[in-house]
Short mmCIF file of C-alpha atoms and ligand atoms in Angstrom, two decimals:
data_model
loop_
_atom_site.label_atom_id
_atom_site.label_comp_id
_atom_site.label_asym_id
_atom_site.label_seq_id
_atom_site.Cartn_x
_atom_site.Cartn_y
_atom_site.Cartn_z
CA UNK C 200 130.86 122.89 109.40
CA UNK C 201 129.69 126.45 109.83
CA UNK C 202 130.50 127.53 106.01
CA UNK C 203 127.45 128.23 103.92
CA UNK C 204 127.34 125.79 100.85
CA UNK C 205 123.88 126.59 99.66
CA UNK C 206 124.33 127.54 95.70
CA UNK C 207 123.29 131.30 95.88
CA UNK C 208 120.08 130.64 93.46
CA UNK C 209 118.83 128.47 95.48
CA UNK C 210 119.28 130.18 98.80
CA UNK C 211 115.39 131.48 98.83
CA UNK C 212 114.50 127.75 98.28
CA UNK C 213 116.34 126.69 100.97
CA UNK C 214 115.47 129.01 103.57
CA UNK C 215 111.84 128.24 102.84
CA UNK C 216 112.50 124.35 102.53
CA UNK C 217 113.56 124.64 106.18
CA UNK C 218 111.08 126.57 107.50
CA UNK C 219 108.18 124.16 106.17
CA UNK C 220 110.20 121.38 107.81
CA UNK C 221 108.43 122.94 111.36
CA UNK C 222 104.94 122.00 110.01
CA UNK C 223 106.03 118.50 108.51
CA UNK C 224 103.70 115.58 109.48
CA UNK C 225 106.03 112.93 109.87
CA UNK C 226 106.67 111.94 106.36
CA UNK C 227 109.63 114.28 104.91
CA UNK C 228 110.06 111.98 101.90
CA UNK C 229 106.88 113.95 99.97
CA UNK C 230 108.12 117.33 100.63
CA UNK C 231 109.79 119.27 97.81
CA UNK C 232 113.52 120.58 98.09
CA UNK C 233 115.51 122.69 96.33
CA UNK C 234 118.16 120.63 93.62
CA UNK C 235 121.21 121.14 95.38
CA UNK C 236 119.54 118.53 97.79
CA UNK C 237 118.67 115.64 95.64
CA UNK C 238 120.18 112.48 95.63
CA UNK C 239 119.93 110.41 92.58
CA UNK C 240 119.83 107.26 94.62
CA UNK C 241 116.27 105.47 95.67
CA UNK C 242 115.79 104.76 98.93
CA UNK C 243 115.08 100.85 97.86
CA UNK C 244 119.11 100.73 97.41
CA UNK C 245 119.59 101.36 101.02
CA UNK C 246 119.33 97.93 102.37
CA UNK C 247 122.38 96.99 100.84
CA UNK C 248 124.55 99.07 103.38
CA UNK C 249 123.73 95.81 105.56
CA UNK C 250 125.56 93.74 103.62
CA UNK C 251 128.93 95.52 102.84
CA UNK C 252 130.84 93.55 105.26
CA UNK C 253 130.66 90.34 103.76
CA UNK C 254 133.44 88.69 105.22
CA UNK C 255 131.98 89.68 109.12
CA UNK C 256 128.42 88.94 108.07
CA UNK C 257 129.44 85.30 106.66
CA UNK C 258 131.94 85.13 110.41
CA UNK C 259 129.01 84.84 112.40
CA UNK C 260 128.26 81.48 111.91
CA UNK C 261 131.65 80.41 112.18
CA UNK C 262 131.92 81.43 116.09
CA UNK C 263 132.56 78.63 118.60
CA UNK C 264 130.38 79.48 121.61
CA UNK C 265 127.12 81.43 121.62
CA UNK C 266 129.18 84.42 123.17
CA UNK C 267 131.32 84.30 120.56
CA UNK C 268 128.67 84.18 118.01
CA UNK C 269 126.78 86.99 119.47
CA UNK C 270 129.99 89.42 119.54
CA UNK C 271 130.48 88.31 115.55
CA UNK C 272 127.02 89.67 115.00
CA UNK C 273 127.55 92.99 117.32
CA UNK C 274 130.99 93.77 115.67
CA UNK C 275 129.15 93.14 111.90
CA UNK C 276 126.16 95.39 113.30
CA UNK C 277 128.32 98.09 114.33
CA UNK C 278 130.78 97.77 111.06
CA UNK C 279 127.78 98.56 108.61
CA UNK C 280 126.77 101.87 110.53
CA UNK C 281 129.64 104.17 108.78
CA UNK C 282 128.47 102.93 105.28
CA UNK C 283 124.19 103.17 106.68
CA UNK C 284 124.94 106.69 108.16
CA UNK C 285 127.98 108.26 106.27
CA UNK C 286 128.33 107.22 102.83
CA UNK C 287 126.33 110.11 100.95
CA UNK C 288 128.42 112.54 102.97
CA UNK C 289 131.51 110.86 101.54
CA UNK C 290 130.20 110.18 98.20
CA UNK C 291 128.01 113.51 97.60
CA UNK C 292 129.31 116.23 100.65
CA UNK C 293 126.78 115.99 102.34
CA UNK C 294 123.38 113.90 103.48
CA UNK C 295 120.85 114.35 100.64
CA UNK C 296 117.40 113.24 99.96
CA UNK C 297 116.66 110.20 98.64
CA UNK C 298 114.32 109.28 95.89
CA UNK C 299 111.18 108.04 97.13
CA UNK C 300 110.10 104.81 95.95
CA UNK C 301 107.38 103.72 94.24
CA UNK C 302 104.77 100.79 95.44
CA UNK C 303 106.60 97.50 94.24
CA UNK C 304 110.17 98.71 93.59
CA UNK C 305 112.84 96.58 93.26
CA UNK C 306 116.21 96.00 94.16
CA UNK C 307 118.65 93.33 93.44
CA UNK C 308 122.21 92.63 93.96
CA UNK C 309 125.24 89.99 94.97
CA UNK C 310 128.33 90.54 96.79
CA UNK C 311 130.52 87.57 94.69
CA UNK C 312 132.04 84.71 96.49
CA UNK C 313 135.72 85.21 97.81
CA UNK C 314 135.89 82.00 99.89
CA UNK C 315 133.60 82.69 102.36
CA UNK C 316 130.32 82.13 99.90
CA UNK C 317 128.41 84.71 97.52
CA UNK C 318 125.76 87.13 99.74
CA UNK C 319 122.52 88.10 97.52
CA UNK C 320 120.52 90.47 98.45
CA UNK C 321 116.46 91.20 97.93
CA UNK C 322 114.50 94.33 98.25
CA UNK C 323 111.08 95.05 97.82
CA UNK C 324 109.21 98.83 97.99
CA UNK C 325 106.07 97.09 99.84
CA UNK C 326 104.49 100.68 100.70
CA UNK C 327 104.50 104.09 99.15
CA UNK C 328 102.55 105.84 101.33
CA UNK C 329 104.93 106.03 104.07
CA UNK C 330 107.18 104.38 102.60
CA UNK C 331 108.56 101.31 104.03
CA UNK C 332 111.66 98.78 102.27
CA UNK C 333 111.53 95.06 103.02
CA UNK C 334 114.85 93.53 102.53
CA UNK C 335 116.45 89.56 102.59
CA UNK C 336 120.48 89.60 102.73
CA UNK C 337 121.25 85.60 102.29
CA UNK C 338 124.54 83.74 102.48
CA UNK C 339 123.23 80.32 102.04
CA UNK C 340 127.44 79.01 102.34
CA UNK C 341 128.00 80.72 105.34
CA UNK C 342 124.09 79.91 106.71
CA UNK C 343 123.90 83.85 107.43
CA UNK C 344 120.36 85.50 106.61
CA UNK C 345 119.26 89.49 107.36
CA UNK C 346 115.44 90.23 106.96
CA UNK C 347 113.91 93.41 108.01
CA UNK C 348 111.95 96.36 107.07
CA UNK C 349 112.77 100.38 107.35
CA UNK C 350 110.55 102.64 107.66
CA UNK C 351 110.74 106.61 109.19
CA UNK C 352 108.92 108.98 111.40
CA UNK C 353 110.33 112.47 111.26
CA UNK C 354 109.89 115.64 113.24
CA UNK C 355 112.22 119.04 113.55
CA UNK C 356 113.05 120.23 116.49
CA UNK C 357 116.06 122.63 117.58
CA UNK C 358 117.14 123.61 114.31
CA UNK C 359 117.72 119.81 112.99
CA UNK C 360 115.49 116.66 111.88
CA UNK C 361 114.75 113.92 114.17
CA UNK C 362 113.99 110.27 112.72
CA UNK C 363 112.55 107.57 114.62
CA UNK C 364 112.96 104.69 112.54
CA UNK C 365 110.00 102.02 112.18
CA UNK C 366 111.12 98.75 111.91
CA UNK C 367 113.65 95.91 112.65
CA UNK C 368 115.49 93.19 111.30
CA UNK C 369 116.20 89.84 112.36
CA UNK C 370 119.57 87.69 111.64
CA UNK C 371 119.66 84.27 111.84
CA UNK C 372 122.79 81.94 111.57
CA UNK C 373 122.58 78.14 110.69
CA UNK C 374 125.11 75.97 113.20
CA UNK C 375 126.47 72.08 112.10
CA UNK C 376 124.58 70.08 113.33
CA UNK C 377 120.92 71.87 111.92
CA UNK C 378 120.99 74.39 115.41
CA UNK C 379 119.51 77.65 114.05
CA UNK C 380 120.00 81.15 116.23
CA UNK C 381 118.03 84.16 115.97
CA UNK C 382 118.50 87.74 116.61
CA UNK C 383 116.80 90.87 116.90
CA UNK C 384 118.19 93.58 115.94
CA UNK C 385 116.39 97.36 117.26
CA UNK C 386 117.40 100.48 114.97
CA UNK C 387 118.66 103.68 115.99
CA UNK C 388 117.49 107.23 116.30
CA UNK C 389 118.98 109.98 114.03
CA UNK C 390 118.99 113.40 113.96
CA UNK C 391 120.10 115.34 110.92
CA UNK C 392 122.21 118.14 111.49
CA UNK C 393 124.17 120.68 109.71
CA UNK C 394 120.97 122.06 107.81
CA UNK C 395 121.03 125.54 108.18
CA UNK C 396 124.70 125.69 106.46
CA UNK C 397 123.01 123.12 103.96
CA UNK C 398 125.47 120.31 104.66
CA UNK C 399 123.27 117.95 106.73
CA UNK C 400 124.63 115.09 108.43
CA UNK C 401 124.01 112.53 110.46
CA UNK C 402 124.47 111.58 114.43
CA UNK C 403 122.99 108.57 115.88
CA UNK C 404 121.31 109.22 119.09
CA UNK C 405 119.50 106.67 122.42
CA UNK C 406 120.30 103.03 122.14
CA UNK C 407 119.45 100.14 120.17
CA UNK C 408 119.71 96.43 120.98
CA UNK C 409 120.62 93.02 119.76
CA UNK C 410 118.86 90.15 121.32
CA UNK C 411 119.35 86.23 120.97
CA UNK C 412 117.32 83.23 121.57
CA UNK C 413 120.65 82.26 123.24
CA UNK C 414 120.34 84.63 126.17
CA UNK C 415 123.02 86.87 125.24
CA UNK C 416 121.76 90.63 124.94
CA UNK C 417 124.16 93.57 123.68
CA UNK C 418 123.01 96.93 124.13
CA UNK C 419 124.50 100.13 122.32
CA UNK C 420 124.32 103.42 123.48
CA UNK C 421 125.29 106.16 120.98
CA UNK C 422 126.53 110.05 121.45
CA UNK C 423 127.16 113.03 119.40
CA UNK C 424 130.05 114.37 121.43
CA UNK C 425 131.05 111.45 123.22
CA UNK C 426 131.90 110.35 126.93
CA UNK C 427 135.02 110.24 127.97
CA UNK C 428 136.59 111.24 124.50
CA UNK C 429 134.42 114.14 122.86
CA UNK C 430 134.28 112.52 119.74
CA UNK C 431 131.44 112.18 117.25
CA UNK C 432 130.15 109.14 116.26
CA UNK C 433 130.70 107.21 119.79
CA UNK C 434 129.32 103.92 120.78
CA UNK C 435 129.50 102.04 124.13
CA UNK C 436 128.29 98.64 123.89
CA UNK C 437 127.21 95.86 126.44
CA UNK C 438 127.10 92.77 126.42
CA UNK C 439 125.25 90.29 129.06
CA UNK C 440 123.77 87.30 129.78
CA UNK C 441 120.41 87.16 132.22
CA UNK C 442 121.60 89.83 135.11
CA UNK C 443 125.48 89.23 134.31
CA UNK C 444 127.29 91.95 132.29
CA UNK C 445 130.11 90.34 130.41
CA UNK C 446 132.00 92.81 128.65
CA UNK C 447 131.54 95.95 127.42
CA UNK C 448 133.26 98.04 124.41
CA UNK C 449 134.04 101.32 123.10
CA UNK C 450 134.83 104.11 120.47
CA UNK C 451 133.80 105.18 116.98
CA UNK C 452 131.32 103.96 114.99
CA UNK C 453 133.17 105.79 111.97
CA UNK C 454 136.73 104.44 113.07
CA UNK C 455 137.89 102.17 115.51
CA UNK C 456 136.28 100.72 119.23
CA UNK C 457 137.82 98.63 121.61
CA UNK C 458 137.09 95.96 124.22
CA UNK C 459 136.63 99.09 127.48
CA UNK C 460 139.55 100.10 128.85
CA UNK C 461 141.79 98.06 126.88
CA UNK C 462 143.50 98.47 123.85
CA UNK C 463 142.12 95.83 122.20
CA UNK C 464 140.46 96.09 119.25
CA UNK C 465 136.60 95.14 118.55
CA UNK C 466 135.59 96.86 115.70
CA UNK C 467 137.54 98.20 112.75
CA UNK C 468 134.67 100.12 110.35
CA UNK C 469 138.00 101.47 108.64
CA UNK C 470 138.39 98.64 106.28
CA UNK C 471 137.20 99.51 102.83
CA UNK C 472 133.57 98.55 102.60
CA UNK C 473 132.66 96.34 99.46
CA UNK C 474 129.69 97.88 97.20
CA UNK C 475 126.98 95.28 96.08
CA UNK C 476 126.98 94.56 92.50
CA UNK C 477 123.94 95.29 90.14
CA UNK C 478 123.19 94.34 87.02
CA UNK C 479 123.76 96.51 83.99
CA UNK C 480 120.48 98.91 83.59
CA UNK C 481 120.05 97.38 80.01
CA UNK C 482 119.51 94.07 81.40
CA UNK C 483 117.25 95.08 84.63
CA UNK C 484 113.15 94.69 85.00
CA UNK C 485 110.88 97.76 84.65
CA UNK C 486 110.25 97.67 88.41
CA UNK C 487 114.29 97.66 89.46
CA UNK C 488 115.47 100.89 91.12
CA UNK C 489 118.55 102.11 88.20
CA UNK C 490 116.01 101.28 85.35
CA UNK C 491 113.32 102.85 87.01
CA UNK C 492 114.89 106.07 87.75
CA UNK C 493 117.40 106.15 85.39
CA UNK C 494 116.16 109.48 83.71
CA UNK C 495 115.10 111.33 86.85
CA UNK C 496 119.10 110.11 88.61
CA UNK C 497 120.19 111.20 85.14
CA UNK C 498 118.79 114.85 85.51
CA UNK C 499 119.91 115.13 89.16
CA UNK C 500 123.78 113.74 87.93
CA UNK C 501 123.71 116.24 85.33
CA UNK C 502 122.34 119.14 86.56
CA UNK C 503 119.31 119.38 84.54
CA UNK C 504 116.95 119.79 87.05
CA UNK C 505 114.04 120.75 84.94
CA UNK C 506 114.61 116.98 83.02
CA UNK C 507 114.74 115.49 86.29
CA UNK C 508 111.62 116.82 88.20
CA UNK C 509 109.41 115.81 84.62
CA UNK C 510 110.63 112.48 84.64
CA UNK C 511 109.75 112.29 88.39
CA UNK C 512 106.21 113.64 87.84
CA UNK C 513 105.72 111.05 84.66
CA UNK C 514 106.52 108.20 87.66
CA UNK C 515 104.45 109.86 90.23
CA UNK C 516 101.31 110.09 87.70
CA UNK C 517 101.66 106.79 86.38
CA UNK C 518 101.52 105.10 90.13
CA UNK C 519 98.60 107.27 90.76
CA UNK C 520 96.61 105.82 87.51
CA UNK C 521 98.12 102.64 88.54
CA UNK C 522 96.32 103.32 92.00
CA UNK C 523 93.01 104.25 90.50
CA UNK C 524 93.12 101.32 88.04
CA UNK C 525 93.69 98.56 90.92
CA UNK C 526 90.75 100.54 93.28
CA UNK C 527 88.38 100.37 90.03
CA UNK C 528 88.71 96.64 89.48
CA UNK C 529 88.90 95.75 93.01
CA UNK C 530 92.44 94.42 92.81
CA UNK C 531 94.80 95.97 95.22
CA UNK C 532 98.75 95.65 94.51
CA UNK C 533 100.27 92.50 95.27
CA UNK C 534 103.60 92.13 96.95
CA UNK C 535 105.95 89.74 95.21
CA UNK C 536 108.66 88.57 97.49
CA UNK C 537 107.84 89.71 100.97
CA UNK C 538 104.24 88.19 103.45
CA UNK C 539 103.08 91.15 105.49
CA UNK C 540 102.54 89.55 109.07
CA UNK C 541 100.54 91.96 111.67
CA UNK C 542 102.56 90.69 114.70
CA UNK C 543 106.41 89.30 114.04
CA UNK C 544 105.77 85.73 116.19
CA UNK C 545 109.89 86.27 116.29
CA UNK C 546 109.78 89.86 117.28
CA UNK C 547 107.66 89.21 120.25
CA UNK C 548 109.47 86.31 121.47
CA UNK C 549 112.62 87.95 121.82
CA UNK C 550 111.59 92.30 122.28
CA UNK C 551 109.85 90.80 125.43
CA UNK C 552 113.72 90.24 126.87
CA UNK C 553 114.51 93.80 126.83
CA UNK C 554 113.10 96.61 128.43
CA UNK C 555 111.72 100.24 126.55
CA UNK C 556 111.15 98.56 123.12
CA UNK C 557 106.91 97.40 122.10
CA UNK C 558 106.20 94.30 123.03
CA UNK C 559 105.03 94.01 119.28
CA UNK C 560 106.04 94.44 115.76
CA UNK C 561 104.36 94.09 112.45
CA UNK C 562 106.68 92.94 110.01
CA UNK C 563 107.89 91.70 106.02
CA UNK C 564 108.37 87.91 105.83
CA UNK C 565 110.78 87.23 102.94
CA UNK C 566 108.93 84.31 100.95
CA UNK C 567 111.54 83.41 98.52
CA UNK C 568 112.53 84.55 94.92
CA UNK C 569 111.84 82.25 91.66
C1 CLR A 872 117.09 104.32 105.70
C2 CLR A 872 117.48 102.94 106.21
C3 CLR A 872 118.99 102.77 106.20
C4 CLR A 872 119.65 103.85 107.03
C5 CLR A 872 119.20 105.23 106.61
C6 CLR A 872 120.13 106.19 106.40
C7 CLR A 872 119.84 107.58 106.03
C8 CLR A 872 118.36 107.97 106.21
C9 CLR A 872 117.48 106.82 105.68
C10 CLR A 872 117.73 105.50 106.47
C11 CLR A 872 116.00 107.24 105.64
C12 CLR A 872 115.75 108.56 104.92
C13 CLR A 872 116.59 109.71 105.50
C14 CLR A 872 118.05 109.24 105.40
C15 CLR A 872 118.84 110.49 105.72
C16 CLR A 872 118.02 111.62 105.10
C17 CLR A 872 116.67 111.00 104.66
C18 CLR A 872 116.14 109.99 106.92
C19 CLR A 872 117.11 105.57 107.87
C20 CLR A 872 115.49 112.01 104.74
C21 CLR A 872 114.17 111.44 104.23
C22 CLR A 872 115.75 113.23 103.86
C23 CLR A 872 116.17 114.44 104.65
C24 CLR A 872 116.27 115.64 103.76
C25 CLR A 872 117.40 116.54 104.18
C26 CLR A 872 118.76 115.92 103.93
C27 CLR A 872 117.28 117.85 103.51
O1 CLR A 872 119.32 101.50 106.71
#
């Protein structure tokens, strides 16, 4: 922090990328930046970040009582947010942006089976314009699923980028004896910082929830600089049933928290994550993310920018034709794997337990893949 890394060509660029950021509309993903900024990675690909704890994703089920069950799916929740929120800074140096998908994109991959069952996942670009990512995230062994949809609202404010994201997700675990549980899981507020150094990254702000048909509720509360401790990245968590707080926990979303004022640990999101597994980009469909944007991610990789931004424009010119094409013959896109449902019967059911979230959601039913 506080050391320039903007490549000296491209300091102009830069300067005047973040000064248009003031008039943005709410959709940042349509706005040009300068190369230094680009990530060669669709946003489609995101999704997976859920699913790269397999072995606490496929725990939930496992837990005893329905307290236990809901702390499985708080410490899972809380284990994917260094891989969600930090990964390109570890992988890149620094929070980038995205490619943004195209109408219909697809991704696909599996996290093998190493006892606990394999976990597949499913991801569908079901709208361009903003752009919003439906995802499934299945362990059928373990009786785990994850469906939800992402989508962002951005302003600037104070020097850094606020998002609000749109959307939720829902888990669901499958109990012997044919039970079934349900949660709802709220997403958190970011704001992307670092920018004027050009080495943005990311602090979760507010609170998000998880709420069960069972009664338990766990809320988190994140902070930039911490409570007691000053860190970054800190969490508190509740947990409670009806009016009764149970327990609450502690510390770093990026390293360790505890059960409060104990040293016992809760979650652990130091354990090496485990990437999802994709096919080979010889043996994916046109519409799959890698294929798709092979030659743009190419460009970016490479440092042949020019390459890069024609291959983009080829993509963005054949979806508009595409576009024009449907409108003329009075065939609008189809989705292929995901229902678009006004109001989430789910959503409503359980958002109506907790208080400062809408009482209603549209949402992206997953409808099964041939
Ligand atoms: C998408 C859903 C994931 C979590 C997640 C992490 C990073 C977010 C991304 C979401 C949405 C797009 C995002 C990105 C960080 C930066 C990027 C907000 C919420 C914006 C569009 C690009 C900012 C450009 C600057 C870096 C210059 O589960």
């Amino acid at each position: 922090e506080g050391t320039d890394v903007v490549p000296t060509e491209q300091k102009a660029g830069w300067s005047s990328f973040i000064k248009s950021l003031a008039s943005m509309t709410g959709d940042l993903s349509s706005m040009t930046a300068p190369p230094f900024i680009l990530s060669p990675t669709s946003l489609t690909e995101f999704p997976a970040y859920w699913g790269e704890r397999p072995e606490l994703f496929a725990d939930i089920a496992t837990g005893k009582t329905e307290q236990d069950r809901m702390e499985k799916v708080l410490r899972w929740f809380i284990c994917t947010l260094k891989g969600q929120y930090t990964t390109r800074n570890e992988k890149m140096g620094s929070e980038k942006k995205p490619l943004n998908p195209v109408l219909g994109e697809e991704f696909f991959g599996v996290w093998p089976d190493v006892g606990y069952g394999e976990t597949t996942l499913t991801v569908e670009q079901v709208s361009h314009h903003p752009p919003i990512t439906a995802y499934f995230i299945q362990n059928q062994k373990a009786g785990v699923t994850l469906q939800g949809h992402s989508g962002q609202k951005t302003s600037f404010s104070g020097g850094s980028i606020n998002v609000k994201q749109n959307g939720h997700a829902t888990l669901t675990a499958s109990l012997p004896g044919g039970k079934r549980e349900t949660y709802l899981i709220t997403l958190p507020r970011l704001q992307i910082q670092g920018l004027v150094w050009g080495s943005p990254y990311i602090e979760l702000a507010d609170s998000t929830a998880i709420v069960g048909d069972t009664g338990y509720i766990a809320t988190i509360d994140y902070k930039g600089k911490g409570w007691v401790s000053g860190k970054a990245h800190s969490y508190k968590a509740v947990l409670s049933h009806g009016s009764k707080s149970i327990r609450s926990y502690e510390g770093q979303w990026t390293s360790i928290g505890t059960v409060a004022k104990s040293n016992e640990v809760f979650t652990d999101a130091t354990v090496p994550k485990q990437e999802v597994q994709v096919k080979p980009i010889e043996q994916q469909g046109e519409w799959e993310s890698r294929r798709l944007w092979a030659a743009t991610a190419q460009g970016i990789r490479s440092g042949d920018y020019e390459s890069a931004s024609r291959d983009k424009s080829r993509i963005e010119n054949e979806q508009r034709q595409r576009r024009k094409d449907e409108a003329a013959a009075g065939q609008p896109w189809q989705l292929k794997y995901f229902e678009h449902v006004d109001s989430d019967p789910v959503y409503k059911q359980l958002a109506a337990q907790v208080k400062g979230i809408p009482s209603e959601e549209d949402a992206y039913i997953f409808r099964g893949r041939a």
